[in-house]
CSV table of C-alpha atoms in Angstrom, one decimal:
chain,number,residue,atom,x,y,z
A,963,MET,CA,-18.9,49.7,-9.9
A,964,ILE,CA,-17.1,50.4,-6.6
A,965,ASP,CA,-18.0,48.1,-3.7
A,966,TYR,CA,-17.7,50.7,-1.0
A,967,SER,CA,-17.7,48.0,1.7
A,968,GLN,CA,-14.3,47.0,0.5
A,969,VAL,CA,-12.9,50.6,0.8
A,970,PRO,CA,-11.3,51.7,4.1
A,971,SER,CA,-12.9,54.7,5.9
A,972,PRO,CA,-12.2,57.5,5.5
A,973,CYS,CA,-10.9,57.3,1.9
A,974,TYR,CA,-11.0,59.0,-1.4
A,975,VAL,CA,-11.5,56.3,-4.0
A,976,LEU,CA,-11.2,56.8,-7.8
A,977,GLU,CA,-12.8,54.4,-10.2
A,978,GLU,CA,-10.3,53.9,-13.0
A,979,SER,CA,-12.9,53.0,-15.6
A,980,ARG,CA,-14.7,56.3,-15.1
A,981,LEU,CA,-11.4,58.2,-15.5
A,982,ILE,CA,-10.8,56.4,-18.7
A,983,ARG,CA,-14.2,57.4,-20.0
A,984,ASN,CA,-13.4,61.0,-19.4
A,985,LEU,CA,-10.0,60.8,-21.0
A,986,GLN,CA,-11.5,59.2,-24.1
A,987,ILE,CA,-13.9,62.1,-24.5
A,988,LEU,CA,-11.0,64.6,-24.1
A,989,GLN,CA,-8.9,62.6,-26.5
A,990,ARG,CA,-11.7,62.7,-29.1
A,991,VAL,CA,-11.7,66.5,-28.9
A,992,GLU,CA,-7.9,66.6,-29.3
A,993,GLN,CA,-8.0,64.4,-32.4
A,994,GLU,CA,-11.1,65.8,-34.2
A,995,ALA,CA,-10.4,69.5,-33.5
A,996,GLU,CA,-6.6,69.1,-33.8
A,997,VAL,CA,-5.9,70.8,-30.4
A,998,LYS,CA,-3.8,70.0,-27.4
A,999,ILE,CA,-5.6,69.2,-24.1
A,1000,ILE,CA,-3.6,69.3,-21.0
A,1001,CYS,CA,-4.6,68.5,-17.4
A,1002,ALA,CA,-4.8,71.5,-15.0
A,1003,LEU,CA,-3.2,70.2,-11.8
A,1004,LYS,CA,-5.1,72.8,-9.7
A,1005,GLY,CA,-8.2,70.8,-10.4
A,1006,PHE,CA,-6.9,67.2,-10.6
A,1007,SER,CA,-3.5,66.3,-9.1
A,1008,MET,CA,-3.9,62.6,-8.3
A,1009,TRP,CA,-0.5,61.8,-9.6
A,1010,SER,CA,-0.9,58.0,-9.2
A,1011,THR,CA,-3.1,58.2,-12.3
A,1012,PHE,CA,-0.7,60.3,-14.3
A,1013,PRO,CA,0.8,57.4,-16.3
A,1014,LEU,CA,-2.8,56.7,-17.5
A,1015,VAL,CA,-3.7,60.4,-18.1
A,1016,GLY,CA,-0.5,60.8,-20.1
A,1017,LYS,CA,-1.6,58.1,-22.5
A,1018,TYR,CA,-4.5,60.4,-23.6
A,1019,LEU,CA,-3.5,64.0,-23.0
A,1020,ALA,CA,-0.6,66.1,-24.2
A,1021,GLY,CA,0.6,67.0,-20.7
A,1022,ALA,CA,-0.2,69.1,-17.7
A,1023,THR,CA,-0.5,72.7,-16.7
A,1024,ALA,CA,1.0,73.9,-13.4
A,1025,SER,CA,0.3,77.0,-11.2
A,1026,SER,CA,3.4,76.8,-9.1
A,1027,LEU,CA,6.9,75.4,-8.9
A,1028,ASN,CA,5.7,72.4,-6.9
A,1029,GLU,CA,3.0,71.6,-9.5
A,1030,ALA,CA,5.5,71.9,-12.3
A,1031,LYS,CA,7.8,69.5,-10.5
A,1032,LEU,CA,4.8,67.1,-10.1
A,1033,ALA,CA,3.9,67.3,-13.8
A,1034,LYS,CA,7.5,66.8,-14.9
A,1035,ASN,CA,8.4,64.0,-12.5
A,1036,GLU,CA,5.2,62.0,-12.5
A,1037,MET,CA,3.7,62.5,-16.0
A,1038,GLY,CA,6.8,63.4,-18.0
A,1039,LYS,CA,5.0,65.0,-20.9
A,1040,GLU,CA,4.6,68.7,-21.8
A,1041,VAL,CA,4.6,71.1,-18.9
A,1042,HIS,CA,2.8,74.4,-19.2
A,1043,VAL,CA,3.0,77.0,-16.4
A,1044,PHE,CA,0.9,80.0,-15.4
A,1045,ALA,CA,1.1,81.8,-12.1
A,1046,PRO,CA,-0.1,85.3,-11.2
A,1047,VAL,CA,3.4,86.1,-10.2
A,1048,TYR,CA,6.8,84.4,-10.2
A,1049,GLY,CA,9.4,84.9,-7.5
A,1050,SER,CA,13.1,85.5,-8.4
A,1051,GLU,CA,14.1,82.5,-6.2
A,1052,GLU,CA,12.0,80.0,-8.3
A,1053,ILE,CA,11.9,81.3,-11.9
A,1054,GLU,CA,15.1,79.5,-13.0
A,1055,GLU,CA,13.9,76.1,-11.8
A,1056,ILE,CA,10.5,76.7,-13.3
A,1057,LEU,CA,12.1,77.5,-16.6
A,1058,ARG,CA,14.1,74.3,-16.5
A,1059,LEU,CA,10.9,72.3,-16.1
A,1060,ALA,CA,8.5,74.2,-18.4
A,1061,ASP,CA,7.9,73.9,-22.1
A,1062,HIS,CA,5.4,76.9,-22.1
A,1063,ILE,CA,5.3,79.7,-19.6
A,1064,THR,CA,2.6,82.4,-19.4
A,1065,PHE,CA,3.2,85.7,-17.7
A,1066,ASN,CA,0.4,87.6,-16.0
A,1067,SER,CA,1.8,91.0,-16.8
A,1068,PHE,CA,4.2,92.8,-19.1
A,1069,SER,CA,6.3,93.8,-16.1
A,1070,GLN,CA,6.8,90.2,-15.2
A,1071,TRP,CA,7.7,89.4,-18.8
A,1072,LYS,CA,10.2,92.2,-18.9
A,1073,ARG,CA,11.7,91.1,-15.6
A,1074,TYR,CA,12.3,87.5,-16.8
A,1075,LYS,CA,12.5,87.9,-20.6
A,1076,SER,CA,16.2,87.3,-21.0
A,1077,GLN,CA,16.1,84.2,-18.7
A,1078,THR,CA,13.1,82.8,-20.5
A,1079,LEU,CA,14.5,83.3,-24.0
A,1080,ALA,CA,17.9,81.8,-22.9
A,1081,ALA,CA,16.0,78.7,-21.5
A,1082,HIS,CA,14.3,78.2,-24.9
A,1083,VAL,CA,10.9,78.1,-23.2
A,1084,SER,CA,7.9,79.3,-25.3
A,1085,PRO,CA,6.6,82.4,-23.5
A,1086,GLY,CA,3.1,83.8,-23.5
A,1087,ILE,CA,1.1,86.7,-22.0
A,1088,ARG,CA,-2.2,86.2,-20.2
A,1089,VAL,CA,-4.9,88.6,-21.4
A,1090,ASN,CA,-8.3,89.5,-19.8
A,1091,PRO,CA,-11.1,89.5,-22.4
A,1092,GLU,CA,-13.2,91.5,-19.9
A,1093,PHE,CA,-16.2,89.2,-20.4
A,1094,SER,CA,-17.4,86.2,-18.5
A,1095,THR,CA,-20.7,84.5,-17.6
A,1096,VAL,CA,-19.3,83.0,-14.4
A,1097,GLU,CA,-21.9,83.7,-11.7
A,1098,THR,CA,-19.8,83.1,-8.6
A,1099,ASP,CA,-17.4,86.0,-8.0
A,1100,LEU,CA,-14.9,83.9,-6.2
A,1101,TYR,CA,-14.3,81.9,-9.5
A,1102,ASN,CA,-14.7,84.7,-12.0
A,1103,PRO,CA,-11.2,85.6,-13.4
A,1104,CYS,CA,-12.7,88.4,-15.5
A,1105,GLY,CA,-14.6,90.2,-12.7
A,1106,ARG,CA,-14.1,93.9,-12.0
A,1107,PHE,CA,-10.6,94.7,-10.6
A,1108,SER,CA,-9.4,91.2,-11.4
A,1109,ARG,CA,-5.6,90.8,-11.0
A,1110,LEU,CA,-5.6,88.0,-13.6
A,1111,GLY,CA,-4.5,88.9,-17.2
A,1112,VAL,CA,-3.8,92.1,-19.1
A,1113,THR,CA,-6.8,94.2,-20.1
A,1114,GLN,CA,-7.1,95.8,-23.5
A,1115,LYS,CA,-6.3,99.2,-22.0
A,1116,GLU,CA,-3.1,97.9,-20.4
A,1117,PHE,CA,-2.0,95.8,-23.3
A,1118,ARG,CA,1.5,96.8,-24.7
A,1119,PRO,CA,1.9,95.7,-28.3
A,1120,GLU,CA,5.4,97.3,-28.4
A,1121,GLU,CA,6.5,94.7,-25.7
A,1122,LEU,CA,5.4,91.6,-27.6
A,1123,ASP,CA,8.9,90.9,-29.0
A,1124,GLY,CA,9.7,87.3,-28.0
A,1125,ILE,CA,6.1,86.5,-26.9
A,1126,GLU,CA,4.8,83.4,-28.7
A,1127,GLY,CA,1.4,82.9,-27.2
A,1128,LEU,CA,-1.7,84.5,-25.8
A,1129,HIS,CA,-3.6,83.0,-22.9
A,1130,PHE,CA,-7.1,83.7,-21.7
A,1131,HIS,CA,-9.2,82.0,-19.0
A,1132,ALA,CA,-12.8,83.1,-18.3
A,1133,LEU,CA,-14.8,79.9,-17.7
A,1134,CYS,CA,-15.8,77.8,-14.7
A,1135,GLU,CA,-17.8,74.6,-15.1
A,1136,GLN,CA,-19.4,75.9,-18.3
A,1137,ASN,CA,-20.6,74.6,-21.7
A,1138,ALA,CA,-19.4,75.4,-25.2
A,1139,ASP,CA,-21.8,78.3,-25.6
A,1140,ALA,CA,-19.9,80.2,-22.8
A,1141,LEU,CA,-16.6,79.6,-24.6
A,1142,GLU,CA,-18.1,80.9,-27.8
A,1143,ALA,CA,-19.2,84.1,-26.2
A,1144,VAL,CA,-15.8,84.6,-24.5
A,1145,LEU,CA,-13.9,83.9,-27.7
A,1146,GLN,CA,-15.8,86.6,-29.5
A,1147,ASN,CA,-14.7,89.1,-26.9
A,1148,PHE,CA,-11.2,87.8,-26.8
A,1149,GLU,CA,-10.9,88.2,-30.6
A,1150,ALA,CA,-12.5,91.6,-30.6
A,1151,ARG,CA,-9.9,92.9,-28.1
A,1152,PHE,CA,-6.8,91.0,-29.1
A,1153,GLY,CA,-7.5,89.3,-32.4
A,1154,GLN,CA,-5.1,91.5,-34.4
A,1155,TRP,CA,-2.1,90.1,-32.6
A,1156,ILE,CA,-3.1,86.4,-33.0
A,1157,PRO,CA,-1.5,85.9,-36.4
A,1158,GLN,CA,1.9,86.7,-35.1
A,1159,MET,CA,1.6,84.1,-32.3
A,1160,LYS,CA,2.5,80.4,-32.3
A,1161,TRP,CA,-0.2,79.3,-29.9
A,1162,VAL,CA,-3.3,80.5,-28.0
A,1163,ASN,CA,-4.3,78.9,-24.7
A,1164,PHE,CA,-8.1,78.9,-24.1
A,1165,GLY,CA,-7.6,78.2,-20.4
A,1166,GLY,CA,-9.8,75.9,-18.3
A,1167,GLY,CA,-13.3,75.7,-17.0
A,1168,HIS,CA,-14.5,73.6,-20.0
A,1169,HIS,CA,-16.9,71.0,-18.6
A,1170,ILE,CA,-16.3,68.7,-21.5
A,1171,THR,CA,-17.0,65.4,-19.8
A,1172,ARG,CA,-20.3,66.5,-18.2
A,1173,GLU,CA,-23.2,64.5,-19.6
A,1174,ASP,CA,-25.0,67.6,-21.1
A,1175,TYR,CA,-21.8,69.2,-22.6
A,1176,ASP,CA,-22.1,70.0,-26.3
A,1177,VAL,CA,-18.9,68.3,-27.5
A,1178,GLU,CA,-19.9,68.7,-31.2
A,1179,ARG,CA,-20.3,72.5,-30.7
A,1180,LEU,CA,-16.9,72.7,-29.0
A,1181,ILE,CA,-15.2,70.8,-31.9
A,1182,ARG,CA,-16.9,73.2,-34.4
A,1183,ILE,CA,-15.8,76.3,-32.4
A,1184,LEU,CA,-12.2,75.0,-32.4
A,1185,ARG,CA,-12.2,74.1,-36.1
A,1186,ASP,CA,-13.6,77.5,-37.0
A,1187,PHE,CA,-10.8,79.2,-35.0
A,1188,HIS,CA,-8.3,77.1,-37.0
A,1189,LYS,CA,-9.8,78.4,-40.2
A,1190,ARG,CA,-9.6,82.0,-39.1
A,1191,TYR,CA,-6.0,81.6,-37.8
A,1192,PRO,CA,-4.3,78.8,-39.7
A,1193,GLY,CA,-1.2,77.5,-38.2
A,1194,ILE,CA,-2.0,78.7,-34.6
A,1195,GLU,CA,-1.8,75.9,-32.0
A,1196,ILE,CA,-4.8,75.7,-29.7
A,1197,VAL,CA,-4.4,74.6,-26.1
A,1198,LEU,CA,-7.2,73.8,-23.6
A,1199,GLU,CA,-6.4,73.0,-20.0
A,1200,PRO,CA,-9.4,71.5,-18.1
A,1201,GLY,CA,-8.8,70.1,-14.7
A,1202,GLU,CA,-12.3,69.4,-13.4
A,1203,ALA,CA,-13.3,67.7,-16.6
A,1204,VAL,CA,-10.5,65.1,-16.1
A,1205,GLY,CA,-11.6,64.1,-12.6
A,1206,TRP,CA,-15.4,64.8,-13.1
A,1207,GLN,CA,-17.5,62.1,-11.4
A,1208,THR,CA,-14.6,59.7,-11.2
A,1209,GLY,CA,-14.8,58.8,-7.5
A,1210,GLU,CA,-16.1,59.3,-4.0
A,1211,LEU,CA,-15.2,60.1,-0.4
A,1212,VAL,CA,-16.1,57.2,1.8
A,1213,ALA,CA,-16.9,58.1,5.4
A,1214,SER,CA,-18.4,56.4,8.4
A,1215,VAL,CA,-20.9,57.4,11.2
A,1216,GLU,CA,-18.9,57.6,14.5
A,1217,ASP,CA,-21.7,58.9,16.8
A,1218,ILE,CA,-25.2,60.2,16.8
A,1219,VAL,CA,-26.3,63.0,19.1
A,1220,ARG,CA,-29.5,65.0,19.4
A,1221,ASN,CA,-30.1,68.7,19.8
A,1222,GLU,CA,-33.6,69.3,18.5
A,1223,LYS,CA,-32.6,67.1,15.5
A,1224,GLU,CA,-30.6,64.0,15.0
A,1225,ILE,CA,-27.0,64.7,14.2
A,1226,ALA,CA,-24.7,62.1,12.8
A,1227,ILE,CA,-21.0,62.9,13.5
A,1228,LEU,CA,-18.8,61.4,10.8
A,1229,ASN,CA,-15.0,60.7,10.5
A,1230,VAL,CA,-14.6,63.4,7.9
A,1231,SER,CA,-14.8,67.1,7.9
A,1232,VAL,CA,-16.3,69.5,5.4
A,1233,SER,CA,-13.8,72.2,6.4
A,1234,ALA,CA,-10.7,70.0,6.2
A,1235,HIS,CA,-11.7,67.4,3.6
A,1236,MET,CA,-14.4,69.0,1.5
A,1237,PRO,CA,-13.4,72.7,1.5
A,1238,ASP,CA,-14.7,73.3,-2.1
A,1239,CYS,CA,-18.2,72.7,-0.7
A,1240,LEU,CA,-17.7,75.8,1.4
A,1241,GLU,CA,-16.0,77.9,-1.2
A,1242,MET,CA,-18.2,77.3,-4.2
A,1243,PRO,CA,-20.5,76.8,-2.3
A,1244,TYR,CA,-22.5,73.6,-2.9
A,1245,ARG,CA,-24.2,70.8,-1.0
A,1246,PRO,CA,-22.4,67.5,-1.6
A,1247,THR,CA,-24.5,64.6,-2.8
A,1248,VAL,CA,-24.7,61.5,-0.5
A,1249,ILE,CA,-25.3,58.3,-2.4
A,1250,GLY,CA,-28.7,56.8,-1.3
A,1251,ALA,CA,-29.8,59.9,0.7
A,1252,GLY,CA,-32.4,62.5,-0.1
A,1253,ASN,CA,-33.3,66.1,0.8
A,1254,PRO,CA,-34.7,66.7,4.3
A,1255,GLY,CA,-38.2,65.2,4.5
A,1256,GLU,CA,-37.9,63.3,1.3
A,1257,LYS,CA,-37.1,60.0,3.0
A,1258,LYS,CA,-38.3,58.7,6.4
A,1259,TYR,CA,-35.4,59.6,8.6
A,1260,ASP,CA,-33.8,63.1,8.8
A,1261,TYR,CA,-30.2,63.7,9.9
A,1262,ARG,CA,-27.8,66.5,10.0
A,1263,LEU,CA,-24.3,65.3,9.0
A,1264,GLY,CA,-21.5,66.9,10.9
A,1265,GLY,CA,-17.7,66.7,10.7
A,1266,ASP,CA,-15.2,65.5,13.2
A,1267,THR,CA,-13.3,68.8,13.9
A,1268,CYS,CA,-14.0,71.2,16.8
A,1269,LEU,CA,-15.1,73.9,14.4
A,1270,ALA,CA,-18.7,74.7,15.3
A,1271,GLY,CA,-19.6,75.2,11.7
A,1272,ASP,CA,-18.2,72.0,10.5
A,1273,VAL,CA,-21.6,70.9,9.2
A,1274,ILE,CA,-22.0,69.2,5.9
A,1275,GLY,CA,-25.8,69.5,5.6
A,1276,ASP,CA,-29.2,68.0,6.3
A,1277,TYR,CA,-30.2,64.8,4.5
A,1278,SER,CA,-32.8,62.0,4.8
A,1279,PHE,CA,-32.4,58.3,4.7
A,1280,ASP,CA,-34.7,55.2,4.2
A,1281,SER,CA,-33.5,53.6,7.5
A,1282,PRO,CA,-32.2,55.0,10.8
A,1283,LEU,CA,-28.4,55.6,10.8
A,1284,GLN,CA,-26.3,53.5,13.0
A,1285,VAL,CA,-22.7,53.9,14.3
A,1286,GLY,CA,-20.5,52.2,11.7
A,1287,ASP,CA,-22.7,52.9,8.7
A,1288,ARG,CA,-21.0,54.0,5.5
A,1289,ILE,CA,-21.7,57.5,4.2
A,1290,VAL,CA,-20.5,58.0,0.6
A,1291,PHE,CA,-20.1,61.5,-0.8
A,1292,PHE,CA,-20.4,61.5,-4.6
A,1293,ASP,CA,-17.9,63.1,-7.0
A,1294,MET,CA,-15.1,64.1,-4.6
A,1295,ILE,CA,-12.0,63.6,-6.7
A,1296,HIS,CA,-11.6,66.9,-8.6
A,1297,TYR,CA,-10.8,70.1,-6.7
A,1298,THR,CA,-11.8,68.5,-3.4
A,1299,MET,CA,-8.6,66.5,-3.0
A,1300,VAL,CA,-6.3,69.3,-3.9
A,1301,LYS,CA,-7.7,71.7,-1.3
A,1302,THR,CA,-7.7,69.5,1.8
A,1303,THR,CA,-6.0,70.4,5.0
A,1304,PHE,CA,-4.7,68.8,8.2
A,1305,PHE,CA,-6.9,71.0,10.4
A,1306,ASN,CA,-7.2,69.8,14.0
A,1307,GLY,CA,-4.9,66.9,13.1
A,1308,VAL,CA,-7.9,64.7,12.4
A,1309,ALA,CA,-7.3,61.5,10.4
A,1310,HIS,CA,-6.8,62.5,6.8
A,1311,PRO,CA,-8.7,60.3,4.3
A,1312,SER,CA,-6.6,57.7,2.5
A,1313,ILE,CA,-6.4,57.6,-1.2
A,1314,GLY,CA,-7.2,54.6,-3.3
A,1315,ILE,CA,-8.1,53.3,-6.8
A,1316,TRP,CA,-10.9,50.9,-7.8
A,1317,THR,CA,-9.4,48.9,-10.7
A,1318,PRO,CA,-11.4,47.8,-13.8
A,1319,ASP,CA,-11.1,44.2,-12.6
A,1320,GLY,CA,-13.0,45.0,-9.3
A,1321,GLN,CA,-10.1,45.3,-6.9
A,1322,PHE,CA,-9.3,48.1,-4.4
A,1323,LYS,CA,-5.8,49.4,-4.5
A,1324,LEU,CA,-4.6,51.6,-1.6
A,1325,VAL,CA,-2.4,54.4,-3.0
A,1326,HIS,CA,-1.6,56.3,0.2
A,1327,ARG,CA,-2.4,56.3,3.9
A,1328,PHE,CA,-1.6,59.5,5.7
A,1329,THR,CA,0.7,59.5,8.8
A,1330,TYR,CA,1.3,61.5,11.9
A,1331,GLU,CA,4.7,62.5,10.4
A,1332,GLN,CA,3.0,64.2,7.5
A,1333,PHE,CA,0.8,66.2,9.8
A,1334,ARG,CA,3.8,67.1,11.9
A,1335,ASP,CA,6.0,68.1,9.1
A,1336,LYS,CA,3.5,70.4,7.6
A,1337,LEU,CA,3.7,72.5,10.7
């Protein structure tokens, strides 16, 4: 268990033992269902952990040239790539890095077909099953007018020559029952072409490491797919499930002001350091705090940028907050870290690891030069 008093503030700190637990669950699915699970870097890109991740998973999936470089250079295992569009100035380098590449349209496939085949990279096409139970539109890749994946109406069987895989993605933080429903729609629309493929990528959004996730059902679903389509390799690419509940964001109270209510100003920002809370949106959990009125002392927690709306939320505490008190935001490693910004130039949280032997290891402290060079 992390001793947060030993962690500098502000800092993202990952507990290695919790990451290992997640990886062991994912590895079990890999082995029992005979599938490949790769880490989606868009959700978890803490590359200092990649040597450990690579001991359990088959590789990583990238959404850009930079992520492909990160996967190749820091994990050194299989590199799968999908992006909504590839630019001509980057495709050659992506093809040098990738083992699999998925195209979002047949026009992109036709544009880069000869280069892809010459590079001996396994190509796939992303399809849209036109079904999803994702409730938040921002995260629904199968919503109306989605630009992601080829619909059944736009599918071009005559252009499949050279294509070795089909890729669909329709989940977001969901259980195995959601996958089962999506899979039925995927097969209804595109199943006739599966036997001529080498692989099918089931995308991400599988919340496999969540406590209430039905792992047994997932394994059964994957085994049944193998029975229907023998010899077809299955790939799953969760990101959030890798980093799920593996670490926190440690912050501090820097001032307390009053405007009808007590407002604690912290040395972190929701807009700069926890942007996923605004996008999803969701209210981050503060360890030891409750909802307003639940405990004796109520506070609004605010960030340290000049944005008026840089407000994290209202919480209650057992004791009055004091300048210097630690505020620890739970589960801030997946997605949160990959979306941070240098807005206002405020101090960017450091990155660290809490080792299994109870030691804090500083991985990175951000500098002025990094803020400057971004601009």
